[in-house]
Amino acid sequence: MTQHSSEEAELLYCTVFGSRKFPAASTTRDGILLLLLWASAGGTRRRHLLRLRDPTSHLPEMPGKYTITYFPVRGRCEAMRMLLADQGQEWKEDVVTMEIWTKGDLKKSCVFGQLPRFQDGDFLLYQSNAILRHLARNHGLYGQDAREATLLDMVNDGVEDLRLKYGRLIYQNYEAGKADYIKALPGELRPFENLLAQNDGGKTFIVGKQISFADYNLLDLLNVHLVLAPDCLASLPLLASYVQRLNARPLLKAFLESDAHKQRPINGNGKQ
């Protein structure tokens, strides 16, 4: 049976199961654990494992069952992209230009007359937070019980409140309101710092012991605010560590460092 180093086994383990800590006591050298990891991984994650083993591999990309229809910006879709990437999923981007949108046909077909639209096989879904919750239910990202699920809903609603304020600044009051917004920002973020402190001293996730859809949404919001105000977490050490820790998850880090992410504008008007 093939021999594997503990470092390689740890990388494979973390790729399959996210960034959970590798078991201290293991029998990695006999390859048994690696076979179990391989058996537990779906087709998409097996391709990720093979690419990690051989970065020069030119394995064909298999089309995912998911399609995101949205404008060519991060906007309200980057959190779901981060979730999908970190969970080893593949998806198609159906990019909508303003020329297409202003024709009106696509807008009329949308339930609420707005994007994003998300396709899961033959299932069409609208509203970004509903999409995140749908993915959470399908990928085990909605807490370990009803109590955690309710707390995650609460956190996500808090994220939405701040996202709306950010959107109003960016699209309605950027020049006149930026200074006051940045001044008030640590206070707006303090509730998330407090929630982290209540969960294992802020060493893991926003709720519980496993990553959730609310973590991806909060992380995206924090990342865009760090572009707006690089020092906004200076007085919030738990949030600062949280951002660094989650951004370092192997598959998520690869996505955040990809051209697809970096070349996609944060907002539609160029302000950030």
Short mmCIF file of C-alpha atoms in Angstrom, two decimals, residues 68-78 81 93-103 106-107 110 113-117 171 260 264-269:
data_model
loop_
_atom_site.label_atom_id
_atom_site.label_comp_id
_atom_site.label_asym_id
_atom_site.label_seq_id
_atom_site.Cartn_x
_atom_site.Cartn_y
_atom_site.Cartn_z
CA ILE A 68 -25.40 31.81 -10.65
CA THR A 69 -27.07 34.47 -12.81
CA TYR A 70 -25.87 37.90 -11.76
CA PHE A 71 -24.14 41.09 -12.81
CA PRO A 72 -20.33 41.06 -13.28
CA VAL A 73 -19.67 42.10 -9.66
CA ARG A 74 -19.20 40.42 -6.29
CA GLY A 75 -22.18 42.16 -4.72
CA ARG A 76 -24.72 39.83 -3.18
CA CYS A 77 -23.27 36.70 -4.75
CA GLU A 78 -19.75 36.53 -3.35
CA ARG A 81 -19.46 31.74 -4.25
CA GLU A 93 -21.55 31.90 -14.00
CA ASP A 94 -24.28 33.36 -16.23
CA VAL A 95 -23.09 36.98 -16.40
CA VAL A 96 -25.72 39.62 -17.07
CA THR A 97 -24.57 42.88 -18.65
CA MET A 98 -26.51 46.10 -18.24
CA GLU A 99 -27.42 45.89 -21.92
CA ILE A 100 -29.10 42.53 -21.32
CA TRP A 101 -30.76 43.71 -18.12
CA THR A 102 -32.17 46.94 -19.55
CA LYS A 103 -33.90 45.01 -22.35
CA LEU A 106 -34.81 38.80 -17.90
CA LYS A 107 -36.11 41.23 -15.28
CA CYS A 110 -37.42 37.13 -12.12
CA GLY A 113 -37.73 41.62 -10.66
CA GLN A 114 -34.15 41.43 -9.43
CA LEU A 115 -31.00 39.31 -9.37
CA PRO A 116 -29.33 37.07 -8.31
CA ARG A 117 -31.03 34.04 -9.73
CA TYR A 171 -24.67 53.79 -4.07
CA ALA A 260 -12.07 35.14 -11.01
CA ARG A 264 -14.52 40.89 -10.20
CA PRO A 265 -15.43 44.39 -8.90
CA ILE A 266 -16.95 44.57 -5.44
CA ASN A 267 -19.71 46.93 -6.49
CA GLY A 268 -21.33 48.02 -9.73
CA ASN A 269 -20.33 51.69 -9.57
#
